[in-house]
Coordinates of C-alpha atoms in Angstrom, one line a residue:
M1 CA 15.2 12.6 31.6
S2 CA 17.8 15.1 33.0
E3 CA 20.4 13.7 30.6
Q4 CA 18.9 13.7 27.1
I5 CA 19.2 10.4 25.2
K6 CA 18.4 10.6 21.5
H7 CA 16.4 7.9 19.8
E8 CA 15.6 7.1 16.3
C9 CA 12.9 7.4 15.1
G10 CA 9.2 7.6 14.5
I11 CA 7.0 6.3 11.7
A12 CA 3.5 7.2 10.6
K13 CA 1.8 5.5 7.6
I14 CA -1.7 5.9 6.2
R15 CA -3.2 3.9 3.3
L16 CA -6.6 5.1 2.1
R17 CA -8.5 2.0 1.1
K18 CA -11.1 3.8 -1.0
P19 CA -10.7 6.3 -3.9
L20 CA -9.9 9.9 -3.0
Q21 CA -13.3 11.0 -4.1
Y22 CA -14.9 9.0 -1.3
Y23 CA -13.1 11.1 1.3
I24 CA -13.9 14.4 -0.4
D25 CA -17.6 13.4 -0.5
K26 CA -17.7 12.1 3.1
Y27 CA -15.3 14.5 4.9
G28 CA -15.7 17.6 2.7
S29 CA -12.0 17.9 1.7
A30 CA -9.1 16.2 -0.1
T31 CA -7.0 16.9 3.0
Y32 CA -8.4 14.1 5.1
A33 CA -5.2 12.0 5.1
I34 CA -3.0 15.0 5.4
S35 CA -4.7 16.2 8.6
K36 CA -4.6 12.7 10.1
L37 CA -0.9 12.3 9.2
Y38 CA -0.1 15.7 10.7
I39 CA -1.8 14.7 14.0
M40 CA 0.1 11.4 14.1
M41 CA 3.4 13.1 13.6
Q42 CA 2.8 15.8 16.1
K43 CA 1.9 13.2 18.7
Q44 CA 5.2 11.5 18.0
A45 CA 7.4 14.6 17.9
N46 CA 9.1 13.2 21.0
R47 CA 10.7 10.6 18.8
G48 CA 12.6 12.9 16.5
Q49 CA 13.2 16.6 15.9
D50 CA 16.4 16.5 13.9
G51 CA 14.5 16.1 10.6
V52 CA 11.1 15.2 9.2
G53 CA 10.0 13.8 5.9
V54 CA 6.7 13.1 4.2
A55 CA 6.0 11.1 1.0
N56 CA 2.9 10.3 -0.9
I57 CA 2.0 8.0 -3.9
K58 CA -1.0 8.4 -6.2
I59 CA -2.6 5.2 -7.5
G60 CA -3.9 4.9 -11.1
V61 CA -2.9 8.2 -12.7
D62 CA -2.0 8.5 -16.4
P63 CA 1.6 8.2 -17.7
G64 CA 3.3 11.5 -17.6
T65 CA 1.6 12.6 -14.4
R66 CA 3.9 12.9 -11.4
Y67 CA 2.7 10.3 -8.9
I68 CA 5.4 10.4 -6.2
S69 CA 5.6 13.5 -3.9
R70 CA 8.2 13.9 -1.2
Y71 CA 9.3 16.7 1.1
R72 CA 12.1 16.6 3.7
T73 CA 13.3 19.3 6.1
I74 CA 15.8 19.9 8.9
S75 CA 14.4 23.3 9.8
Q76 CA 13.3 24.5 13.2
Q77 CA 9.8 23.1 14.0
P78 CA 10.1 20.7 11.1
I79 CA 6.6 19.2 11.4
T80 CA 5.0 22.6 11.1
N81 CA 7.4 23.5 8.3
I82 CA 6.8 20.5 6.1
F83 CA 3.0 20.5 6.4
G84 CA 3.1 24.3 5.7
K85 CA 4.8 23.5 2.5
I86 CA 2.2 20.9 1.6
S87 CA -0.5 23.4 2.4
K88 CA 1.0 25.9 0.0
K89 CA 0.5 23.3 -2.8
F90 CA -3.2 23.5 -2.2
E91 CA -3.1 27.3 -2.1
K92 CA -1.2 27.5 -5.4
A93 CA -3.6 25.0 -7.0
Q94 CA -6.4 27.5 -6.6
K95 CA -4.8 29.7 -9.2
K96 CA -4.8 27.0 -11.9
E97 CA -7.3 26.8 -14.6
G98 CA -10.2 24.5 -13.9
Y99 CA -9.5 24.3 -10.2
N100 CA -12.1 22.2 -8.4
P101 CA -11.4 21.2 -4.8
K102 CA -14.2 18.6 -4.9
D103 CA -13.0 16.8 -8.0
A104 CA -10.5 14.1 -7.0
K105 CA -9.4 13.4 -10.6
W106 CA -8.6 17.1 -11.3
L107 CA -6.6 17.3 -8.0
K108 CA -4.6 14.1 -8.7
D109 CA -3.9 15.3 -12.3
N110 CA -2.8 18.8 -11.3
M111 CA -1.1 18.8 -7.9
G112 CA 1.1 16.7 -5.6
F113 CA 0.2 15.2 -2.2
T114 CA -3.2 14.0 -3.3
G115 CA -2.5 10.3 -3.4
E116 CA -3.8 7.4 -1.4
V117 CA -0.5 6.1 0.2
W118 CA 1.2 8.3 2.9
L119 CA 4.4 7.9 4.8
G120 CA 5.8 10.3 7.5
H121 CA 9.0 10.0 9.4
L122 CA 10.6 11.8 12.4
R123 CA 14.3 11.5 12.8
Y124 CA 16.7 11.7 15.7
G125 CA 20.2 11.2 14.3
T126 CA 22.3 9.1 16.6
H127 CA 25.3 9.3 14.4
G128 CA 26.5 11.2 11.3
K129 CA 25.6 14.6 10.0
N130 CA 22.2 16.2 10.4
S131 CA 21.7 17.1 6.7
I132 CA 18.6 16.8 4.6
E133 CA 20.2 13.9 2.7
N134 CA 20.1 11.9 6.0
C135 CA 16.3 12.5 6.4
H136 CA 13.9 9.7 5.5
P137 CA 11.9 8.8 3.4
F138 CA 14.5 7.7 0.9
L139 CA 13.6 7.2 -2.7
R140 CA 14.8 4.6 -5.3
Q141 CA 13.6 5.7 -8.7
N142 CA 12.8 3.9 -11.9
N143 CA 10.5 4.4 -14.9
W144 CA 8.7 1.2 -14.1
R145 CA 6.1 2.1 -11.4
S146 CA 6.6 -1.2 -9.6
R147 CA 10.4 -0.7 -9.4
N148 CA 10.1 2.6 -7.5
L149 CA 10.7 2.2 -3.8
V150 CA 10.1 4.8 -1.0
M151 CA 11.5 3.8 2.4
A152 CA 11.7 5.0 6.0
G153 CA 12.1 3.4 9.3
N154 CA 13.1 3.3 12.9
F155 CA 16.1 1.0 12.9
N156 CA 19.8 0.4 13.4
M157 CA 21.6 -2.5 11.8
T158 CA 24.6 -4.2 13.7
N159 CA 26.0 -5.8 10.5
V160 CA 26.3 -3.0 8.0
D161 CA 29.7 -4.2 6.8
E162 CA 28.3 -7.7 6.1
L163 CA 25.3 -6.2 4.3
F164 CA 27.5 -3.9 2.2
D165 CA 29.6 -6.9 1.1
L166 CA 26.5 -8.8 0.1
L167 CA 25.5 -5.9 -2.1
L168 CA 28.9 -6.0 -3.8
K169 CA 28.5 -9.8 -4.4
L170 CA 25.1 -9.0 -6.0
G171 CA 27.1 -6.7 -8.4
Q172 CA 25.9 -3.4 -7.0
H173 CA 28.1 -0.3 -6.5
P174 CA 26.4 1.4 -3.4
K175 CA 26.9 5.2 -3.1
E176 CA 27.2 5.0 0.7
K177 CA 28.1 2.5 3.4
T178 CA 25.2 3.2 5.7
D179 CA 22.5 0.9 7.1
T180 CA 19.8 3.0 5.4
V181 CA 21.3 2.7 1.9
T182 CA 22.2 -1.0 2.3
V183 CA 18.7 -1.9 3.5
M184 CA 17.0 0.0 0.7
E185 CA 19.3 -1.3 -2.0
K186 CA 19.0 -4.9 -0.9
I187 CA 15.2 -4.8 -0.9
G188 CA 15.4 -2.9 -4.3
H189 CA 17.6 -5.7 -5.8
F190 CA 15.1 -8.4 -5.0
M191 CA 12.2 -6.2 -6.0
D192 CA 13.9 -5.8 -9.4
E193 CA 14.4 -9.6 -9.6
E194 CA 10.7 -10.1 -8.9
N195 CA 9.7 -7.7 -11.6
Q196 CA 12.0 -9.4 -14.1
R197 CA 10.7 -12.9 -13.1
I198 CA 7.2 -11.9 -13.9
F199 CA 8.2 -10.1 -17.1
E200 CA 10.1 -13.2 -18.4
K201 CA 7.0 -15.3 -17.6
Y202 CA 4.7 -13.2 -19.8
K203 CA 7.0 -11.6 -22.4
K204 CA 6.0 -14.1 -25.2
K205 CA 2.3 -14.0 -24.3
K206 CA 1.5 -10.3 -23.7
N207 CA 2.6 -6.9 -24.8
N208 CA 4.7 -4.8 -22.5
T209 CA 1.9 -2.5 -21.4
E210 CA -0.2 -5.5 -20.4
I211 CA 2.8 -7.1 -18.6
T212 CA 3.2 -3.9 -16.5
E213 CA -0.3 -4.3 -15.1
I214 CA 0.2 -8.0 -14.5
I215 CA 3.5 -7.4 -12.6
E216 CA 1.7 -4.9 -10.3
S217 CA -1.1 -7.4 -9.5
E218 CA 1.1 -10.6 -9.3
M219 CA 4.2 -9.3 -7.5
N220 CA 4.9 -11.5 -4.5
I221 CA 6.0 -8.9 -2.0
Q222 CA 6.3 -11.6 0.8
R223 CA 8.9 -13.4 -1.4
V224 CA 10.8 -10.2 -2.0
L225 CA 10.9 -9.4 1.7
K226 CA 11.9 -12.9 2.8
R227 CA 14.9 -12.8 0.5
S228 CA 15.8 -9.3 1.5
F229 CA 15.6 -9.6 5.3
K230 CA 17.2 -13.0 5.9
D231 CA 20.6 -11.4 6.6
F232 CA 19.5 -8.4 8.6
D233 CA 20.7 -8.2 12.3
G234 CA 19.3 -5.3 14.3
G235 CA 16.1 -3.7 15.7
Y236 CA 13.8 -2.3 13.1
A237 CA 10.3 -1.2 12.1
M238 CA 10.6 -0.4 8.4
V239 CA 8.0 1.0 6.0
G240 CA 8.2 0.8 2.2
M241 CA 5.9 2.1 -0.6
L242 CA 6.1 0.8 -4.1
G243 CA 5.4 3.2 -7.0
H244 CA 2.3 1.3 -8.1
G245 CA 0.6 1.7 -4.7
A246 CA 1.5 -1.4 -2.8
S247 CA 3.2 -1.0 0.6
F248 CA 4.6 -2.9 3.5
V249 CA 5.7 -2.6 7.2
V250 CA 8.3 -5.1 8.5
R251 CA 9.1 -5.5 12.2
D252 CA 12.3 -7.3 13.5
P253 CA 11.8 -10.9 14.7
N254 CA 12.5 -10.0 18.4
G255 CA 10.0 -7.1 18.3
I256 CA 12.8 -4.7 19.5
R257 CA 11.4 -1.6 17.8
P258 CA 7.7 -0.8 18.2
A259 CA 5.0 -0.7 15.4
F260 CA 1.3 -0.6 15.9
K261 CA -1.6 -0.9 13.4
Y262 CA -5.2 0.0 13.1
I263 CA -7.4 -1.2 10.2
D264 CA -11.0 -0.5 9.2
D265 CA -12.9 -0.2 5.9
E266 CA -11.5 3.2 5.1
V267 CA -7.8 3.2 6.3
I268 CA -4.9 1.0 7.2
V269 CA -2.7 2.9 9.7
V270 CA 0.7 2.2 11.3
A271 CA 2.6 4.2 13.8
S272 CA 5.5 3.8 16.3
E273 CA 3.1 4.6 19.2
K274 CA -0.5 3.7 19.9
Q275 CA -1.3 7.2 21.2
A276 CA -0.6 8.7 17.8
I277 CA -3.3 6.5 16.2
K278 CA -5.7 7.1 19.0
A279 CA -5.4 10.8 18.8
A280 CA -5.7 11.0 15.0
F281 CA -8.6 8.5 14.5
N282 CA -10.3 8.5 17.9
V283 CA -10.5 4.7 18.0
N284 CA -10.5 2.4 21.0
Y285 CA -7.1 1.3 22.3
S286 CA -8.5 -2.3 22.0
D287 CA -8.7 -1.8 18.3
I288 CA -5.0 -1.0 18.0
S289 CA -2.7 -4.0 17.8
E290 CA 1.0 -4.6 17.3
V291 CA 2.5 -5.6 14.0
E292 CA 3.7 -9.1 14.7
P293 CA 7.5 -9.5 15.1
G294 CA 9.2 -11.2 12.2
H295 CA 6.1 -10.4 10.0
A296 CA 5.3 -8.0 7.2
L297 CA 2.0 -6.1 7.0
I298 CA 1.6 -6.0 3.2
V299 CA -1.1 -3.8 1.6
H300 CA -1.7 -4.6 -2.0
K301 CA -2.5 -2.1 -4.8
D302 CA -6.2 -2.8 -4.4
G303 CA -6.2 -2.0 -0.7
E304 CA -6.4 -5.6 0.5
W305 CA -3.9 -6.6 3.1
D306 CA -2.1 -9.6 4.7
E307 CA 0.1 -9.9 7.7
V308 CA 2.6 -12.7 6.8
P309 CA 5.8 -14.2 8.3
I310 CA 9.0 -13.3 6.5
M311 CA 11.4 -14.4 9.2
K312 CA 11.4 -17.0 12.0
K313 CA 9.9 -15.3 15.1
R314 CA 12.4 -15.2 18.0
E315 CA 12.0 -14.5 21.7
L316 CA 10.2 -11.3 22.2
K317 CA 12.6 -8.6 23.5
A318 CA 10.8 -5.4 23.0
C319 CA 12.8 -2.3 24.1
S320 CA 12.1 -1.5 27.8
F321 CA 13.3 2.1 27.3
E322 CA 10.2 2.6 25.3
R323 CA 8.2 2.1 28.5
I324 CA 10.7 4.0 30.8
Y325 CA 11.2 7.1 28.7
F326 CA 10.7 7.2 25.0
S327 CA 7.0 6.5 24.3
K328 CA 4.4 9.0 25.4
G329 CA 3.1 8.4 28.9
T330 CA -0.5 9.1 27.8
D331 CA -0.7 5.6 26.5
P332 CA -2.6 3.9 29.4
D333 CA -0.4 0.8 29.5
I334 CA 2.8 2.9 29.7
Y335 CA 1.2 5.2 32.3
R336 CA 0.5 2.2 34.5
E337 CA 3.9 0.8 34.0
R338 CA 5.8 4.0 34.8
K339 CA 3.7 4.4 38.0
E340 CA 4.6 0.8 38.9
L341 CA 8.3 1.6 38.4
G342 CA 8.1 4.4 40.9
K343 CA 6.1 2.3 43.4
L344 CA 8.6 -0.6 43.3
L345 CA 11.4 1.6 44.4
I346 CA 9.8 2.3 47.8
P347 CA 11.8 -0.3 49.9
Q348 CA 15.1 1.1 48.7
I349 CA 13.9 4.7 49.2
L350 CA 12.7 4.0 52.8
K351 CA 16.0 2.5 53.6
A352 CA 17.9 5.4 52.1
V353 CA 15.9 7.9 54.2
N354 CA 16.2 5.7 57.3
F355 CA 12.3 5.5 57.4
D356 CA 12.2 9.2 58.5
L357 CA 9.4 10.4 56.3
K358 CA 8.6 13.3 58.6
N359 CA 11.9 14.9 57.5
T360 CA 11.8 13.9 53.9
V361 CA 10.8 16.0 50.9
F362 CA 9.9 14.2 47.6
S363 CA 10.4 15.7 44.2
Y364 CA 11.3 14.8 40.6
I365 CA 13.4 16.1 37.7
P366 CA 10.9 17.5 35.2
N367 CA 9.1 16.4 33.2
T368 CA 9.1 12.9 32.0
A369 CA 9.8 11.4 35.5
E370 CA 6.5 12.8 36.8
I371 CA 4.6 9.6 36.3
S372 CA 7.2 7.5 38.2
F373 CA 7.1 10.1 40.9
L374 CA 3.3 9.7 41.2
G375 CA 3.8 6.0 41.5
M376 CA 6.4 6.5 44.2
M377 CA 4.1 8.7 46.2
Q378 CA 1.3 6.1 45.9
G379 CA 3.8 3.6 47.3
V380 CA 4.6 5.9 50.2
D381 CA 0.8 6.3 50.9
E382 CA 0.4 2.5 50.9
Y383 CA 3.4 2.1 53.3
L384 CA 1.8 4.6 55.7
L385 CA -1.6 2.8 55.4
R386 CA 0.1 -0.5 56.3
K387 CA 1.8 1.1 59.3
R388 CA -1.4 2.7 60.6
K389 CA -3.1 -0.7 60.3
D390 CA -0.3 -2.4 62.2
I391 CA -0.7 0.1 65.1
I392 CA -4.4 0.8 65.2
I393 CA -6.0 -2.5 64.1
D394 CA -3.4 -5.1 64.9
G395 CA -2.1 -3.3 68.0
K396 CA 1.6 -3.8 67.3
P397 CA 4.0 -1.9 69.5
H398 CA 5.2 1.5 68.3
I399 CA 7.0 4.6 69.3
D400 CA 5.0 7.0 67.1
D401 CA 2.3 9.4 68.3
V402 CA -0.9 7.9 66.9
E403 CA -2.7 11.2 66.3
E404 CA 0.4 12.5 64.5
L405 CA 0.6 9.3 62.4
L406 CA -3.0 9.6 61.4
S407 CA -2.7 13.2 60.3
F408 CA 0.7 12.9 58.7
Q409 CA 1.1 13.6 54.9
P410 CA 4.3 13.1 52.9
R411 CA 6.0 16.4 51.9
V412 CA 6.1 17.0 48.2
E413 CA 7.7 20.0 46.5
K414 CA 8.7 20.9 43.0
L415 CA 12.4 21.6 43.6
V416 CA 14.0 21.2 40.2
I417 CA 12.8 23.4 37.3
K418 CA 14.3 23.4 33.9
D419 CA 14.5 26.7 32.0
A420 CA 13.8 25.6 28.4
K421 CA 14.8 29.0 27.0
L422 CA 18.5 28.5 28.0
R423 CA 20.8 26.7 25.5
T424 CA 24.2 25.2 26.3
F425 CA 25.8 26.7 23.3
I426 CA 29.2 27.9 24.7
A427 CA 32.1 25.8 23.5
S428 CA 34.7 26.1 26.3
D429 CA 34.3 23.6 29.0
E430 CA 34.5 26.0 31.9
S431 CA 32.0 28.4 30.5
R432 CA 29.7 25.6 29.3
D433 CA 29.7 24.0 32.7
Q434 CA 28.5 27.3 34.2
L435 CA 25.8 27.5 31.6
V436 CA 24.7 23.9 32.2
A437 CA 24.2 24.7 35.9
S438 CA 22.0 27.6 34.9
V439 CA 19.7 25.5 32.8
Y440 CA 18.1 24.3 36.0
D441 CA 16.6 26.4 38.8
T442 CA 15.3 25.4 42.2
T443 CA 12.8 26.4 44.8
Y444 CA 14.2 27.9 48.0
E445 CA 13.0 28.2 51.6
V446 CA 11.0 24.9 51.6
I447 CA 13.8 22.7 53.0
K448 CA 14.6 22.5 56.8
K449 CA 18.4 23.1 56.7
K450 CA 20.6 20.3 58.1
V451 CA 17.4 18.3 58.9
D452 CA 15.5 17.3 55.8
T453 CA 16.4 14.6 53.2
I454 CA 15.6 15.4 49.6
V455 CA 14.5 12.5 47.4
V456 CA 14.5 13.3 43.7
V457 CA 13.3 10.8 41.0
D458 CA 14.8 10.7 37.5
D459 CA 14.0 8.4 34.6
S460 CA 17.5 7.3 34.2
I461 CA 21.1 8.2 35.1
V462 CA 23.3 7.5 32.1
R463 CA 26.5 9.6 32.2
G464 CA 26.1 11.4 35.6
T465 CA 27.5 14.6 34.2
T466 CA 24.3 16.6 34.6
L467 CA 24.0 15.5 38.2
E468 CA 27.6 16.4 39.0
K469 CA 27.8 19.7 37.2
S470 CA 24.3 21.0 37.8
I471 CA 21.6 19.3 39.8
L472 CA 23.5 18.2 42.9
K473 CA 25.3 21.6 43.2
M474 CA 22.0 23.3 43.0
L475 CA 20.2 21.1 45.5
D476 CA 23.1 21.3 47.9
L477 CA 22.5 25.1 48.1
L478 CA 19.3 24.3 49.9
E479 CA 21.4 22.8 52.7
P480 CA 19.6 19.5 53.3
K481 CA 21.0 16.8 55.5
K482 CA 21.0 14.3 52.7
I483 CA 20.1 14.0 49.0
V484 CA 18.9 10.8 47.5
I485 CA 18.8 10.6 43.7
V486 CA 16.5 7.8 42.5
S487 CA 16.6 6.3 39.0
S488 CA 13.4 4.5 37.8
A489 CA 15.7 2.6 35.4
P490 CA 18.5 0.1 36.4
Q491 CA 22.1 0.9 35.9
I492 CA 23.0 1.4 32.2
R493 CA 26.1 -0.7 31.7
Y494 CA 26.3 -1.6 28.0
P495 CA 25.9 0.2 24.7
D496 CA 22.7 0.0 22.6
C497 CA 23.0 -0.9 19.0
Y498 CA 19.3 -1.0 18.0
G499 CA 18.4 2.7 17.8
I500 CA 19.3 4.5 21.0
D501 CA 22.1 7.0 21.2
M502 CA 24.2 5.1 23.7
S503 CA 27.2 3.7 21.9
K504 CA 30.4 4.7 23.8
M505 CA 31.0 2.5 26.8
K506 CA 33.3 5.0 28.6
E507 CA 30.5 7.5 28.9
F508 CA 28.4 5.3 31.2
V509 CA 28.9 6.3 34.8
A510 CA 28.2 2.6 35.8
F511 CA 31.1 1.5 33.5
R512 CA 33.4 4.1 35.1
A513 CA 32.4 2.9 38.5
M514 CA 33.2 -0.6 37.6
L515 CA 36.7 0.4 36.4
L516 CA 37.4 2.2 39.7
L517 CA 36.2 -0.9 41.7
L518 CA 38.6 -3.1 39.7
E519 CA 41.5 -0.8 40.6
E520 CA 40.5 -0.9 44.2
K521 CA 40.3 -4.7 44.1
Y522 CA 43.4 -5.5 42.1
G523 CA 45.5 -2.3 42.2
K524 CA 46.7 -0.1 39.4
G525 CA 48.1 -1.9 36.4
H526 CA 45.9 -5.0 37.0
K527 CA 45.3 -7.4 34.1
E528 CA 41.5 -7.8 34.2
L529 CA 40.8 -5.4 31.4
E530 CA 43.5 -6.9 29.3
K531 CA 42.1 -10.4 29.8
A532 CA 38.6 -9.2 28.7
Y533 CA 40.1 -7.4 25.7
E534 CA 42.0 -10.5 24.6
M535 CA 38.9 -12.6 24.8
A536 CA 36.8 -10.0 22.9
A537 CA 39.5 -9.6 20.2
T538 CA 40.1 -13.3 19.8
N539 CA 36.4 -14.0 19.4
I540 CA 35.3 -10.9 17.5
D541 CA 33.3 -13.1 15.1
N542 CA 31.4 -14.1 18.3
K543 CA 30.1 -17.5 17.2
D544 CA 29.3 -18.3 20.8
Q545 CA 27.5 -15.0 21.4
T546 CA 29.4 -14.2 24.6
N547 CA 29.5 -10.8 26.2
Y548 CA 33.0 -10.7 27.7
I549 CA 32.5 -7.5 29.7
K550 CA 29.8 -9.1 31.9
A551 CA 32.6 -11.0 33.8
L552 CA 34.0 -7.7 34.9
Y553 CA 30.7 -6.4 36.3
D554 CA 29.9 -9.8 37.9
Q555 CA 32.8 -9.3 40.3
F556 CA 30.7 -6.6 42.1
T557 CA 27.2 -6.3 43.5
D558 CA 24.7 -3.7 42.2
D559 CA 25.0 -1.9 45.6
E560 CA 28.7 -1.7 45.3
I561 CA 28.5 -0.2 41.8
S562 CA 25.7 2.3 43.0
A563 CA 28.0 3.3 45.9
K564 CA 30.9 4.0 43.6
I565 CA 28.6 6.0 41.2
T566 CA 27.6 8.1 44.3
E567 CA 31.3 8.9 44.8
I568 CA 31.8 9.8 41.1
V569 CA 28.8 12.2 40.7
R570 CA 29.4 13.9 44.0
P571 CA 30.6 17.5 43.2
K572 CA 33.6 18.9 45.0
G573 CA 32.6 20.8 48.1
M574 CA 29.2 19.2 48.4
K575 CA 28.1 19.4 52.1
A576 CA 25.0 17.1 52.2
E577 CA 25.2 13.3 52.4
L578 CA 24.5 11.7 49.0
E579 CA 23.1 8.4 47.9
V580 CA 22.2 7.2 44.4
V581 CA 19.5 4.5 44.2
Y582 CA 18.8 2.5 41.0
Q583 CA 15.8 0.4 40.0
T584 CA 16.5 -3.4 40.0
V585 CA 16.3 -5.4 36.8
E586 CA 13.9 -7.8 38.6
N587 CA 11.5 -4.9 39.4
L588 CA 11.8 -3.5 35.9
H589 CA 10.4 -6.8 34.5
K590 CA 7.7 -6.8 37.1
A591 CA 6.6 -3.3 36.0
C592 CA 7.0 -3.8 32.3
P593 CA 6.3 -7.6 31.7
D594 CA 5.8 -7.3 27.9
N595 CA 8.9 -5.3 27.2
S596 CA 11.7 -7.6 28.3
G597 CA 14.5 -6.1 26.2
D598 CA 17.1 -5.1 28.8
W599 CA 20.5 -5.5 27.1
Y600 CA 21.7 -2.0 28.1
F601 CA 21.2 -3.1 31.8
T602 CA 22.1 -6.8 31.7
G603 CA 24.3 -7.2 28.6
N604 CA 21.9 -9.9 27.3
Y605 CA 21.6 -9.0 23.6
P606 CA 18.8 -10.6 21.6
T607 CA 20.8 -10.9 18.3
P608 CA 24.3 -12.2 17.5
G609 CA 25.3 -8.7 16.2
G610 CA 24.5 -7.2 19.6
H611 CA 27.1 -9.4 21.4
R612 CA 29.6 -8.6 18.7
V613 CA 28.9 -4.8 19.1
V614 CA 29.4 -4.8 22.9
N615 CA 32.7 -6.6 22.6
K616 CA 33.8 -4.2 19.8
A617 CA 32.7 -1.2 21.9
F618 CA 34.9 -2.5 24.8
M619 CA 37.8 -3.0 22.3
N620 CA 37.3 0.6 21.1
F621 CA 37.5 1.8 24.7
Y622 CA 40.6 -0.2 25.5
E623 CA 42.3 1.0 22.3
G624 CA 41.3 4.6 22.9
K625 CA 39.2 4.8 19.7
E626 CA 36.2 7.2 19.5
G627 CA 34.2 5.6 16.7
R628 CA 31.0 3.6 17.2
A629 CA 31.2 -0.2 17.2
Y630 CA 28.6 -0.8 14.4

């Protein structure tokens, strides 16, 4: 994507189902799980580079032995850094008396990160400071093993204020008002209650040491999670580990955030992307399945597991941006879908170039748009095949030279190249704009001046600033007749509140285009925005789940908004013609039928909190406030 969008986050979980000694004997080392987790996290590095955390829990060690290990870092190359620190643990252990790398008991008694339950997290911070305190996993500590909680997740909650107030009603005094803290403390509260319930049941029948073991075997984690999650509104895939070795993964009831699992006799594995599991364990894609929306995958202390409902499952609205951009394209399903996104754009592209393929050069903005570009070129080839069939086999009239048509090949060039070594670090706007323009480079002397049309495919056009300040200026220097910028995603009109860094409405070029169209239609000083603001403010509790901004967009066609976007992103002094083409929502759903979450394009939010957030975001814009709406 030429305009980076940040996304939170990535999860990786491994539960060894057999004692550590088993893996030492079979695989020759106690680092079996560490190496697998490292691969899983490297394969998901695209999901978060602001910070990384790893936590590990040992099962069955003696009292007085540290059984929870955790490292977090915000350093450069955080994955390499954190696994380097874990590796040093093993190096230092070699100097200890009695060191035996083949003895699981000695390793668990004498060093950290030798347990059976593993959790890794990759963070992209959409809001707030990028400090180590913001890095997952978070830890809630207690001297009772079953009251310890380690948590990480890929989530955003839309109702943090409501959840915070619920904690106050429970008698808590939270240290922060963030979704991470409120989620962990709410689960922790009901986990404490479950511990106490079992303790009260047995306190007159057993001694406390015996009760501790009973609690760990009888704890009803499904009950804890049902009580904890009933008030949550958002998109989430959360992972929790309890100190005694049980663990869980919970996915939101709309399936907004992704979570995949693989289970065999040796391991239970969960990750945000299938490709990470495939790469680490070399299993068939058919053996990897989704964690069911609204369900919890619970792994008990003994390694047995259940996947149980904890919330009523709602309409599946998995995030379509996962398919367009965030998840790795090496997943075969995502690869096919991205190619289809490119192919479905062909009718719009042919119209934009006036069907003059002879004088059209196709390219893409590196690197994630390459798969959509391949699909687009496949669509061009299929169009040419149909045209040849019409002329040669069906004998339809034509004006083309048959021999030239048979030998014709579409022109493809790599025109836009990003220099990853350059960083836009200069603070002043004028100097920074100049540096932004230098981040990209182009290939000269391949365009026929004043004759060729350039078609460039991008994943998505969100703000339009990179186009205006860099890419279009650069392409215009090639002196083409026309430049067509093609987005494989539809127009982004509304904020996301479930984990993507798109929260301020005024930043969307589609929103700015709509505002200009309203001015043209009603004149300056019109009352349309005021009407929408009054409706949003009056109904901020949003019992009817109405997005009051949709009525503003509905006054214009998609083509009208695209044309206005073209005007907005056109740099001053640009000589070539310009047209911006967007994917349609209808074709998005054709290409990605199983990921129908499209609220950033349509305004159709899958949760009540989503509709409240979009109205609040508009109110913030109208009032000139900079803060996020959730």
